[in-house]
Amino acid sequence: MTKILIVEDHTLVREAMAHTLARLTDDVECVQAKGADDALAKLEASPDWDLAIIDLMLPDMNGFSLLAVLAKRFPDVPAIVVSAMDDDASIRRAIKGGASGFVSKSSSGEEMLQAVRVVLEGGVHTPETSDRGNSRRSGAPVSERFGLTAAQTRVLELLAQGKTNREIADLLGLSEGTVKVHMSAIFRALGVSNRAQALVVISRHGTRL
């Protein structure tokens, strides 16, 4: 039995990762945690963990801090960071902080599986060790990299200009409630939880939306 802990605050993302990891082996068990405290409680409560997969943007503790805690309290449990914050500095910081792997959220499910296989065998996986050209679609607009719809892309363009939800609604002829629905979908796709984090992701991937 391969036992993997998925630490991600967005339920849809957690479930999608668990679905992908189910393809790893016939006897993989994925346990989901919605934040750092939840993850640490689950690690304490049950032994024999093979791997932890963590997001950098968690509501109760950032992923870098969680990596430090894992390295101190659970040194035998390797960790892979799966994040939209995939600039070189973040990758280097994660590996230096104790992660055994890093996978961009814009990567394919197959790349995540490859990273898990490498780490479970005792290796280290970073985007530089794989075919980044295919998985990240280098040079592609942010909307294409993260699979945004045309409507979501229009909302994202105005968000990047600093427009409020009400201003976006007026400009696009939408209700404010519809804009909020689009915002939630955009945040899930980018793997973030607020406007500020979304703007950081946009800046990391360039200006093309």
Short mmCIF file of N, CA and C in Angstrom, two decimals, residues 4-176:
data_model
loop_
_atom_site.label_atom_id
_atom_site.label_comp_id
_atom_site.label_asym_id
_atom_site.label_seq_id
_atom_site.Cartn_x
_atom_site.Cartn_y
_atom_site.Cartn_z
N ILE A 4 -0.33 8.29 0.49
CA ILE A 4 0.03 9.65 0.10
C ILE A 4 -0.91 10.66 0.75
N LEU A 5 -0.33 11.70 1.34
CA LEU A 5 -1.12 12.79 1.94
C LEU A 5 -1.13 13.97 0.98
N ILE A 6 -2.33 14.43 0.60
CA ILE A 6 -2.48 15.59 -0.28
C ILE A 6 -2.90 16.78 0.57
N VAL A 7 -2.07 17.81 0.60
CA VAL A 7 -2.35 19.01 1.41
C VAL A 7 -2.66 20.17 0.49
N GLU A 8 -3.93 20.50 0.37
CA GLU A 8 -4.42 21.51 -0.58
C GLU A 8 -5.76 22.01 -0.07
N ASP A 9 -5.92 23.34 -0.02
CA ASP A 9 -7.15 23.88 0.57
C ASP A 9 -8.33 23.94 -0.39
N HIS A 10 -8.10 23.78 -1.68
CA HIS A 10 -9.20 23.77 -2.65
C HIS A 10 -9.66 22.34 -2.89
N THR A 11 -10.91 22.07 -2.53
CA THR A 11 -11.44 20.71 -2.59
C THR A 11 -11.36 20.12 -3.99
N LEU A 12 -11.75 20.88 -5.00
CA LEU A 12 -11.73 20.38 -6.36
C LEU A 12 -10.31 20.00 -6.80
N VAL A 13 -9.33 20.79 -6.40
CA VAL A 13 -7.94 20.49 -6.76
C VAL A 13 -7.47 19.23 -6.04
N ARG A 14 -7.80 19.13 -4.75
CA ARG A 14 -7.45 17.91 -4.00
C ARG A 14 -8.02 16.67 -4.66
N GLU A 15 -9.30 16.74 -4.99
CA GLU A 15 -9.96 15.58 -5.57
C GLU A 15 -9.37 15.23 -6.94
N ALA A 16 -9.01 16.25 -7.71
CA ALA A 16 -8.41 16.00 -9.02
C ALA A 16 -7.04 15.34 -8.86
N MET A 17 -6.25 15.79 -7.88
CA MET A 17 -4.95 15.17 -7.66
C MET A 17 -5.10 13.73 -7.18
N ALA A 18 -6.07 13.49 -6.31
CA ALA A 18 -6.31 12.13 -5.82
C ALA A 18 -6.72 11.21 -6.97
N HIS A 19 -7.54 11.74 -7.88
CA HIS A 19 -7.98 10.97 -9.03
C HIS A 19 -6.79 10.61 -9.92
N THR A 20 -5.89 11.56 -10.13
CA THR A 20 -4.69 11.31 -10.93
C THR A 20 -3.78 10.30 -10.25
N LEU A 21 -3.57 10.46 -8.95
CA LEU A 21 -2.67 9.57 -8.21
C LEU A 21 -3.20 8.15 -8.13
N ALA A 22 -4.50 7.98 -8.29
CA ALA A 22 -5.08 6.64 -8.28
C ALA A 22 -4.55 5.80 -9.43
N ARG A 23 -4.01 6.45 -10.46
CA ARG A 23 -3.44 5.74 -11.61
C ARG A 23 -2.03 5.24 -11.33
N LEU A 24 -1.46 5.63 -10.19
CA LEU A 24 -0.07 5.28 -9.87
C LEU A 24 0.11 3.78 -9.72
N THR A 25 -0.68 3.18 -8.82
CA THR A 25 -0.64 1.73 -8.58
C THR A 25 -2.05 1.28 -8.23
N ASP A 26 -2.22 -0.02 -8.12
CA ASP A 26 -3.53 -0.55 -7.75
C ASP A 26 -3.80 -0.42 -6.26
N ASP A 27 -2.76 -0.16 -5.48
CA ASP A 27 -2.94 -0.13 -4.03
C ASP A 27 -2.50 1.21 -3.42
N VAL A 28 -2.78 2.31 -4.12
CA VAL A 28 -2.44 3.62 -3.57
C VAL A 28 -3.60 4.15 -2.72
N GLU A 29 -3.27 4.73 -1.58
CA GLU A 29 -4.27 5.36 -0.71
C GLU A 29 -3.96 6.84 -0.60
N CYS A 30 -4.90 7.69 -1.02
CA CYS A 30 -4.73 9.13 -0.94
C CYS A 30 -5.58 9.68 0.20
N VAL A 31 -4.93 10.35 1.14
CA VAL A 31 -5.63 10.98 2.25
C VAL A 31 -5.55 12.49 2.03
N GLN A 32 -6.67 13.18 2.18
CA GLN A 32 -6.71 14.60 1.87
C GLN A 32 -6.73 15.46 3.13
N ALA A 33 -5.96 16.56 3.10
CA ALA A 33 -5.93 17.52 4.20
C ALA A 33 -6.16 18.91 3.63
N LYS A 34 -7.01 19.69 4.30
CA LYS A 34 -7.39 21.01 3.77
C LYS A 34 -6.46 22.13 4.20
N GLY A 35 -5.47 21.83 5.03
CA GLY A 35 -4.54 22.85 5.48
C GLY A 35 -3.39 22.22 6.25
N ALA A 36 -2.48 23.06 6.74
CA ALA A 36 -1.29 22.57 7.43
C ALA A 36 -1.64 21.87 8.75
N ASP A 37 -2.52 22.49 9.54
CA ASP A 37 -2.88 21.89 10.83
C ASP A 37 -3.54 20.53 10.63
N ASP A 38 -4.42 20.46 9.66
CA ASP A 38 -5.09 19.20 9.34
C ASP A 38 -4.07 18.15 8.90
N ALA A 39 -3.12 18.57 8.09
CA ALA A 39 -2.08 17.65 7.61
C ALA A 39 -1.22 17.12 8.75
N LEU A 40 -0.79 18.00 9.64
CA LEU A 40 0.07 17.58 10.74
C LEU A 40 -0.68 16.64 11.68
N ALA A 41 -1.97 16.89 11.89
CA ALA A 41 -2.77 16.00 12.73
C ALA A 41 -2.87 14.61 12.11
N LYS A 42 -3.05 14.55 10.81
CA LYS A 42 -3.16 13.26 10.13
C LYS A 42 -1.82 12.53 10.14
N LEU A 43 -0.74 13.26 9.99
CA LEU A 43 0.58 12.62 10.03
C LEU A 43 0.86 12.05 11.42
N GLU A 44 0.45 12.78 12.45
CA GLU A 44 0.64 12.31 13.83
C GLU A 44 -0.22 11.08 14.12
N ALA A 45 -1.42 11.08 13.59
CA ALA A 45 -2.40 10.05 13.95
C ALA A 45 -2.15 8.71 13.29
N SER A 46 -1.45 8.71 12.18
CA SER A 46 -1.28 7.46 11.43
C SER A 46 0.16 7.31 10.95
N PRO A 47 0.75 6.15 11.12
CA PRO A 47 2.14 5.94 10.70
C PRO A 47 2.23 5.50 9.23
N ASP A 48 3.45 5.23 8.80
CA ASP A 48 3.69 4.59 7.50
C ASP A 48 3.29 5.44 6.31
N TRP A 49 3.55 6.73 6.36
CA TRP A 49 3.29 7.59 5.21
C TRP A 49 4.44 7.43 4.21
N ASP A 50 4.10 7.40 2.93
CA ASP A 50 5.12 7.28 1.89
C ASP A 50 5.47 8.62 1.26
N LEU A 51 4.52 9.56 1.29
CA LEU A 51 4.74 10.82 0.58
C LEU A 51 3.71 11.86 1.00
N ALA A 52 4.15 13.13 1.01
CA ALA A 52 3.22 14.25 1.21
C ALA A 52 3.32 15.16 -0.01
N ILE A 53 2.16 15.56 -0.53
CA ILE A 53 2.11 16.50 -1.65
C ILE A 53 1.46 17.77 -1.13
N ILE A 54 2.16 18.89 -1.21
CA ILE A 54 1.66 20.10 -0.57
C ILE A 54 1.63 21.30 -1.52
N ASP A 55 0.65 22.16 -1.31
CA ASP A 55 0.54 23.42 -2.02
C ASP A 55 1.29 24.49 -1.23
N LEU A 56 1.77 25.51 -1.91
CA LEU A 56 2.47 26.59 -1.21
C LEU A 56 1.51 27.59 -0.57
N MET A 57 0.31 27.73 -1.14
CA MET A 57 -0.65 28.72 -0.65
C MET A 57 -1.71 28.05 0.21
N LEU A 58 -1.44 27.91 1.50
CA LEU A 58 -2.38 27.30 2.42
C LEU A 58 -2.95 28.37 3.35
N PRO A 59 -4.16 28.20 3.85
CA PRO A 59 -4.80 29.26 4.65
C PRO A 59 -4.19 29.46 6.03
N ASP A 60 -3.61 28.41 6.61
CA ASP A 60 -3.13 28.53 7.98
C ASP A 60 -1.61 28.55 8.13
N MET A 61 -0.89 28.22 7.07
CA MET A 61 0.57 28.23 7.11
C MET A 61 1.06 28.13 5.67
N ASN A 62 2.05 28.96 5.29
CA ASN A 62 2.51 28.84 3.92
C ASN A 62 3.30 27.54 3.73
N GLY A 63 3.34 27.08 2.50
CA GLY A 63 3.95 25.79 2.21
C GLY A 63 5.41 25.69 2.59
N PHE A 64 6.15 26.80 2.48
CA PHE A 64 7.57 26.77 2.85
C PHE A 64 7.73 26.49 4.34
N SER A 65 6.88 27.10 5.15
CA SER A 65 6.92 26.86 6.59
C SER A 65 6.54 25.42 6.90
N LEU A 66 5.54 24.90 6.19
CA LEU A 66 5.13 23.51 6.40
C LEU A 66 6.26 22.55 6.04
N LEU A 67 7.00 22.85 4.98
CA LEU A 67 8.14 22.01 4.62
C LEU A 67 9.14 21.94 5.76
N ALA A 68 9.38 23.07 6.40
CA ALA A 68 10.34 23.10 7.51
C ALA A 68 9.85 22.25 8.68
N VAL A 69 8.55 22.32 8.96
CA VAL A 69 7.98 21.51 10.03
C VAL A 69 8.07 20.04 9.70
N LEU A 70 7.76 19.68 8.46
CA LEU A 70 7.84 18.28 8.05
C LEU A 70 9.26 17.75 8.16
N ALA A 71 10.23 18.57 7.74
CA ALA A 71 11.63 18.14 7.81
C ALA A 71 12.06 17.87 9.24
N LYS A 72 11.51 18.64 10.18
CA LYS A 72 11.89 18.48 11.59
C LYS A 72 11.14 17.36 12.28
N ARG A 73 9.82 17.29 12.05
CA ARG A 73 8.98 16.34 12.78
C ARG A 73 8.77 15.01 12.07
N PHE A 74 8.83 15.04 10.73
CA PHE A 74 8.61 13.82 9.95
C PHE A 74 9.68 13.69 8.86
N PRO A 75 10.93 13.57 9.27
CA PRO A 75 12.03 13.58 8.30
C PRO A 75 12.01 12.41 7.33
N ASP A 76 11.31 11.35 7.67
CA ASP A 76 11.27 10.18 6.79
C ASP A 76 10.17 10.26 5.74
N VAL A 77 9.38 11.31 5.77
CA VAL A 77 8.29 11.46 4.80
C VAL A 77 8.72 12.47 3.73
N PRO A 78 9.01 12.02 2.52
CA PRO A 78 9.40 12.96 1.47
C PRO A 78 8.20 13.82 1.05
N ALA A 79 8.49 14.99 0.51
CA ALA A 79 7.43 15.91 0.12
C ALA A 79 7.64 16.42 -1.30
N ILE A 80 6.54 16.55 -2.00
CA ILE A 80 6.53 17.19 -3.33
C ILE A 80 5.66 18.42 -3.25
N VAL A 81 6.15 19.54 -3.73
CA VAL A 81 5.36 20.76 -3.81
C VAL A 81 4.67 20.79 -5.17
N VAL A 82 3.36 21.00 -5.16
CA VAL A 82 2.59 21.19 -6.39
C VAL A 82 1.96 22.58 -6.29
N SER A 83 2.42 23.51 -7.12
CA SER A 83 2.00 24.90 -6.95
C SER A 83 1.98 25.64 -8.27
N ALA A 84 1.14 26.68 -8.33
CA ALA A 84 1.13 27.59 -9.48
C ALA A 84 2.29 28.57 -9.39
N MET A 85 2.86 28.72 -8.21
CA MET A 85 4.00 29.61 -8.02
C MET A 85 5.26 28.87 -8.46
N ASP A 86 5.47 28.78 -9.78
CA ASP A 86 6.51 27.90 -10.30
C ASP A 86 7.70 28.65 -10.91
N ASP A 87 7.96 29.86 -10.43
CA ASP A 87 9.15 30.57 -10.87
C ASP A 87 10.39 29.88 -10.30
N ASP A 88 11.54 30.16 -10.90
CA ASP A 88 12.78 29.48 -10.51
C ASP A 88 13.12 29.70 -9.04
N ALA A 89 12.86 30.91 -8.54
CA ALA A 89 13.18 31.20 -7.14
C ALA A 89 12.35 30.33 -6.19
N SER A 90 11.07 30.15 -6.50
CA SER A 90 10.20 29.33 -5.65
C SER A 90 10.62 27.87 -5.70
N ILE A 91 11.00 27.40 -6.89
CA ILE A 91 11.44 26.01 -7.03
C ILE A 91 12.71 25.78 -6.21
N ARG A 92 13.66 26.69 -6.34
CA ARG A 92 14.92 26.55 -5.59
C ARG A 92 14.66 26.60 -4.08
N ARG A 93 13.78 27.51 -3.66
CA ARG A 93 13.48 27.65 -2.23
C ARG A 93 12.83 26.38 -1.69
N ALA A 94 11.92 25.80 -2.49
CA ALA A 94 11.23 24.59 -2.04
C ALA A 94 12.21 23.43 -1.88
N ILE A 95 13.08 23.26 -2.86
CA ILE A 95 14.05 22.16 -2.79
C ILE A 95 15.04 22.40 -1.65
N LYS A 96 15.49 23.63 -1.51
CA LYS A 96 16.40 23.96 -0.41
C LYS A 96 15.71 23.76 0.94
N GLY A 97 14.39 23.97 0.99
CA GLY A 97 13.64 23.83 2.23
C GLY A 97 13.30 22.39 2.59
N GLY A 98 13.66 21.46 1.72
CA GLY A 98 13.45 20.05 2.07
C GLY A 98 12.55 19.27 1.14
N ALA A 99 11.96 19.92 0.14
CA ALA A 99 11.11 19.19 -0.80
C ALA A 99 11.96 18.28 -1.67
N SER A 100 11.41 17.13 -1.98
CA SER A 100 12.10 16.19 -2.88
C SER A 100 11.63 16.35 -4.32
N GLY A 101 10.64 17.20 -4.51
CA GLY A 101 10.15 17.40 -5.87
C GLY A 101 9.31 18.66 -5.96
N PHE A 102 9.16 19.15 -7.19
CA PHE A 102 8.33 20.33 -7.45
C PHE A 102 7.63 20.11 -8.78
N VAL A 103 6.31 20.32 -8.77
CA VAL A 103 5.52 20.18 -9.99
C VAL A 103 4.64 21.41 -10.14
N SER A 104 4.67 22.03 -11.30
CA SER A 104 3.81 23.19 -11.56
C SER A 104 2.37 22.73 -11.73
N LYS A 105 1.42 23.55 -11.25
CA LYS A 105 0.00 23.23 -11.43
C LYS A 105 -0.42 23.34 -12.89
N SER A 106 0.43 23.91 -13.73
CA SER A 106 0.13 23.96 -15.16
C SER A 106 0.65 22.73 -15.89
N SER A 107 1.25 21.80 -15.13
CA SER A 107 1.78 20.57 -15.72
C SER A 107 0.66 19.55 -15.94
N SER A 108 0.98 18.52 -16.68
CA SER A 108 0.01 17.45 -16.93
C SER A 108 -0.03 16.49 -15.74
N GLY A 109 -1.11 15.70 -15.68
CA GLY A 109 -1.20 14.68 -14.65
C GLY A 109 -0.09 13.67 -14.77
N GLU A 110 0.32 13.37 -16.00
CA GLU A 110 1.39 12.39 -16.21
C GLU A 110 2.71 12.89 -15.62
N GLU A 111 2.95 14.21 -15.72
CA GLU A 111 4.19 14.73 -15.13
C GLU A 111 4.16 14.60 -13.61
N MET A 112 2.99 14.84 -13.01
CA MET A 112 2.90 14.66 -11.57
C MET A 112 3.16 13.21 -11.19
N LEU A 113 2.61 12.28 -11.95
CA LEU A 113 2.85 10.86 -11.67
C LEU A 113 4.33 10.52 -11.81
N GLN A 114 4.98 11.08 -12.82
CA GLN A 114 6.41 10.85 -13.00
C GLN A 114 7.20 11.38 -11.82
N ALA A 115 6.82 12.57 -11.32
CA ALA A 115 7.50 13.15 -10.16
C ALA A 115 7.33 12.25 -8.94
N VAL A 116 6.12 11.74 -8.75
CA VAL A 116 5.86 10.87 -7.61
C VAL A 116 6.69 9.60 -7.71
N ARG A 117 6.77 9.02 -8.89
CA ARG A 117 7.57 7.80 -9.07
C ARG A 117 9.04 8.06 -8.74
N VAL A 118 9.57 9.18 -9.23
CA VAL A 118 10.98 9.51 -8.98
C VAL A 118 11.24 9.67 -7.49
N VAL A 119 10.37 10.41 -6.81
CA VAL A 119 10.57 10.67 -5.38
C VAL A 119 10.40 9.40 -4.55
N LEU A 120 9.42 8.58 -4.88
CA LEU A 120 9.23 7.33 -4.14
C LEU A 120 10.42 6.38 -4.29
N GLU A 121 11.15 6.55 -5.39
CA GLU A 121 12.35 5.74 -5.60
C GLU A 121 13.59 6.38 -4.99
N GLY A 122 13.40 7.51 -4.28
CA GLY A 122 14.52 8.15 -3.60
C GLY A 122 15.18 9.27 -4.37
N GLY A 123 14.61 9.66 -5.51
CA GLY A 123 15.20 10.71 -6.32
C GLY A 123 14.61 12.08 -6.03
N VAL A 124 15.02 13.05 -6.84
CA VAL A 124 14.53 14.42 -6.74
C VAL A 124 14.01 14.84 -8.11
N HIS A 125 12.82 15.41 -8.13
CA HIS A 125 12.21 15.84 -9.39
C HIS A 125 11.94 17.33 -9.36
N THR A 126 12.42 18.04 -10.38
CA THR A 126 12.07 19.45 -10.57
C THR A 126 11.69 19.64 -12.03
N PRO A 127 11.04 20.75 -12.36
CA PRO A 127 10.68 20.98 -13.77
C PRO A 127 11.88 20.91 -14.70
N GLU A 128 13.06 21.25 -14.21
CA GLU A 128 14.25 21.21 -15.05
C GLU A 128 14.65 19.79 -15.43
N THR A 129 14.18 18.78 -14.67
CA THR A 129 14.57 17.40 -14.95
C THR A 129 13.59 16.71 -15.87
N SER A 130 12.56 17.44 -16.32
CA SER A 130 11.57 16.85 -17.22
C SER A 130 11.44 17.71 -18.47
N ASP A 131 10.56 17.32 -19.35
CA ASP A 131 10.35 18.06 -20.58
C ASP A 131 9.43 19.25 -20.31
N ARG A 132 10.00 20.38 -19.95
CA ARG A 132 9.19 21.53 -19.57
C ARG A 132 8.48 22.12 -20.78
N GLY A 133 9.02 21.91 -21.94
CA GLY A 133 8.40 22.49 -23.12
C GLY A 133 6.99 21.99 -23.33
N ASN A 134 6.75 20.69 -23.10
CA ASN A 134 5.41 20.15 -23.30
C ASN A 134 4.50 20.46 -22.14
N SER A 135 5.00 20.30 -20.91
CA SER A 135 4.12 20.39 -19.75
C SER A 135 3.71 21.82 -19.43
N ARG A 136 4.58 22.78 -19.69
CA ARG A 136 4.27 24.15 -19.31
C ARG A 136 3.83 25.01 -20.50
N ARG A 137 3.96 24.44 -21.73
CA ARG A 137 3.58 25.19 -22.91
C ARG A 137 4.20 26.59 -22.88
N SER A 138 5.52 26.60 -22.80
CA SER A 138 6.25 27.85 -22.65
C SER A 138 5.83 28.87 -23.69
N GLY A 139 5.59 30.09 -23.26
CA GLY A 139 5.21 31.16 -24.15
C GLY A 139 3.72 31.29 -24.35
N ALA A 140 2.96 30.31 -23.88
CA ALA A 140 1.51 30.36 -24.06
C ALA A 140 0.92 31.40 -23.11
N PRO A 141 -0.22 31.98 -23.49
CA PRO A 141 -0.88 32.95 -22.60
C PRO A 141 -1.28 32.28 -21.28
N VAL A 142 -1.42 33.10 -20.24
CA VAL A 142 -1.83 32.57 -18.93
C VAL A 142 -3.16 31.83 -19.04
N SER A 143 -4.09 32.39 -19.82
CA SER A 143 -5.40 31.77 -19.95
C SER A 143 -5.31 30.36 -20.52
N GLU A 144 -4.40 30.16 -21.48
CA GLU A 144 -4.24 28.83 -22.08
C GLU A 144 -3.52 27.88 -21.13
N ARG A 145 -2.51 28.38 -20.44
CA ARG A 145 -1.76 27.53 -19.52
C ARG A 145 -2.65 26.96 -18.42
N PHE A 146 -3.61 27.76 -17.96
CA PHE A 146 -4.44 27.34 -16.84
C PHE A 146 -5.86 26.94 -17.26
N GLY A 147 -6.10 26.86 -18.56
CA GLY A 147 -7.37 26.37 -19.06
C GLY A 147 -8.56 27.26 -18.75
N LEU A 148 -8.37 28.58 -18.81
CA LEU A 148 -9.46 29.51 -18.52
C LEU A 148 -10.38 29.65 -19.74
N THR A 149 -11.66 29.86 -19.47
CA THR A 149 -12.62 30.11 -20.55
C THR A 149 -12.47 31.56 -21.03
N ALA A 150 -13.13 31.87 -22.15
CA ALA A 150 -13.06 33.23 -22.68
C ALA A 150 -13.63 34.24 -21.67
N ALA A 151 -14.74 33.86 -21.02
CA ALA A 151 -15.35 34.77 -20.04
C ALA A 151 -14.43 34.98 -18.85
N GLN A 152 -13.80 33.90 -18.38
CA GLN A 152 -12.88 34.02 -17.25
C GLN A 152 -11.66 34.86 -17.62
N THR A 153 -11.22 34.73 -18.87
CA THR A 153 -10.06 35.50 -19.32
C THR A 153 -10.38 36.99 -19.33
N ARG A 154 -11.59 37.36 -19.77
CA ARG A 154 -11.99 38.77 -19.76
C ARG A 154 -12.01 39.31 -18.33
N VAL A 155 -12.52 38.51 -17.40
CA VAL A 155 -12.55 38.93 -16.00
C VAL A 155 -11.12 39.07 -15.47
N LEU A 156 -10.27 38.12 -15.83
CA LEU A 156 -8.88 38.16 -15.36
C LEU A 156 -8.15 39.39 -15.89
N GLU A 157 -8.42 39.75 -17.14
CA GLU A 157 -7.78 40.94 -17.72
C GLU A 157 -8.12 42.20 -16.91
N LEU A 158 -9.39 42.29 -16.51
CA LEU A 158 -9.81 43.47 -15.73
C LEU A 158 -9.29 43.39 -14.30
N LEU A 159 -9.22 42.17 -13.75
CA LEU A 159 -8.62 42.01 -12.42
C LEU A 159 -7.17 42.51 -12.44
N ALA A 160 -6.45 42.15 -13.52
CA ALA A 160 -5.05 42.56 -13.64
C ALA A 160 -4.91 44.08 -13.74
N GLN A 161 -5.98 44.74 -14.19
CA GLN A 161 -5.97 46.21 -14.26
C GLN A 161 -6.37 46.86 -12.94
N GLY A 162 -6.67 46.03 -11.95
CA GLY A 162 -7.01 46.55 -10.63
C GLY A 162 -8.47 46.90 -10.45
N LYS A 163 -9.33 46.43 -11.36
CA LYS A 163 -10.76 46.73 -11.26
C LYS A 163 -11.41 45.94 -10.13
N THR A 164 -12.38 46.54 -9.47
CA THR A 164 -13.15 45.85 -8.44
C THR A 164 -14.18 44.94 -9.10
N ASN A 165 -14.80 44.07 -8.30
CA ASN A 165 -15.84 43.18 -8.84
C ASN A 165 -16.98 43.99 -9.44
N ARG A 166 -17.37 45.07 -8.76
CA ARG A 166 -18.47 45.91 -9.26
C ARG A 166 -18.09 46.56 -10.59
N GLU A 167 -16.86 47.06 -10.68
CA GLU A 167 -16.40 47.69 -11.92
C GLU A 167 -16.34 46.68 -13.06
N ILE A 168 -15.88 45.47 -12.75
CA ILE A 168 -15.83 44.42 -13.76
C ILE A 168 -17.24 44.08 -14.24
N ALA A 169 -18.16 43.98 -13.29
CA ALA A 169 -19.55 43.68 -13.64
C ALA A 169 -20.12 44.75 -14.58
N ASP A 170 -19.89 46.01 -14.28
CA ASP A 170 -20.40 47.11 -15.10
C ASP A 170 -19.78 47.10 -16.49
N LEU A 171 -18.48 46.84 -16.56
CA LEU A 171 -17.78 46.87 -17.84
C LEU A 171 -18.19 45.72 -18.75
N LEU A 172 -18.48 44.57 -18.16
CA LEU A 172 -18.81 43.38 -18.94
C LEU A 172 -20.31 43.14 -19.06
N GLY A 173 -21.10 43.97 -18.40
CA GLY A 173 -22.54 43.79 -18.46
C GLY A 173 -23.02 42.55 -17.73
N LEU A 174 -22.35 42.23 -16.61
CA LEU A 174 -22.69 41.05 -15.83
C LEU A 174 -23.19 41.47 -14.45
N SER A 175 -23.80 40.54 -13.75
CA SER A 175 -24.14 40.81 -12.35
C SER A 175 -22.88 40.62 -11.51
N GLU A 176 -22.86 41.26 -10.36
CA GLU A 176 -21.70 41.12 -9.49
C GLU A 176 -21.55 39.68 -9.01
#
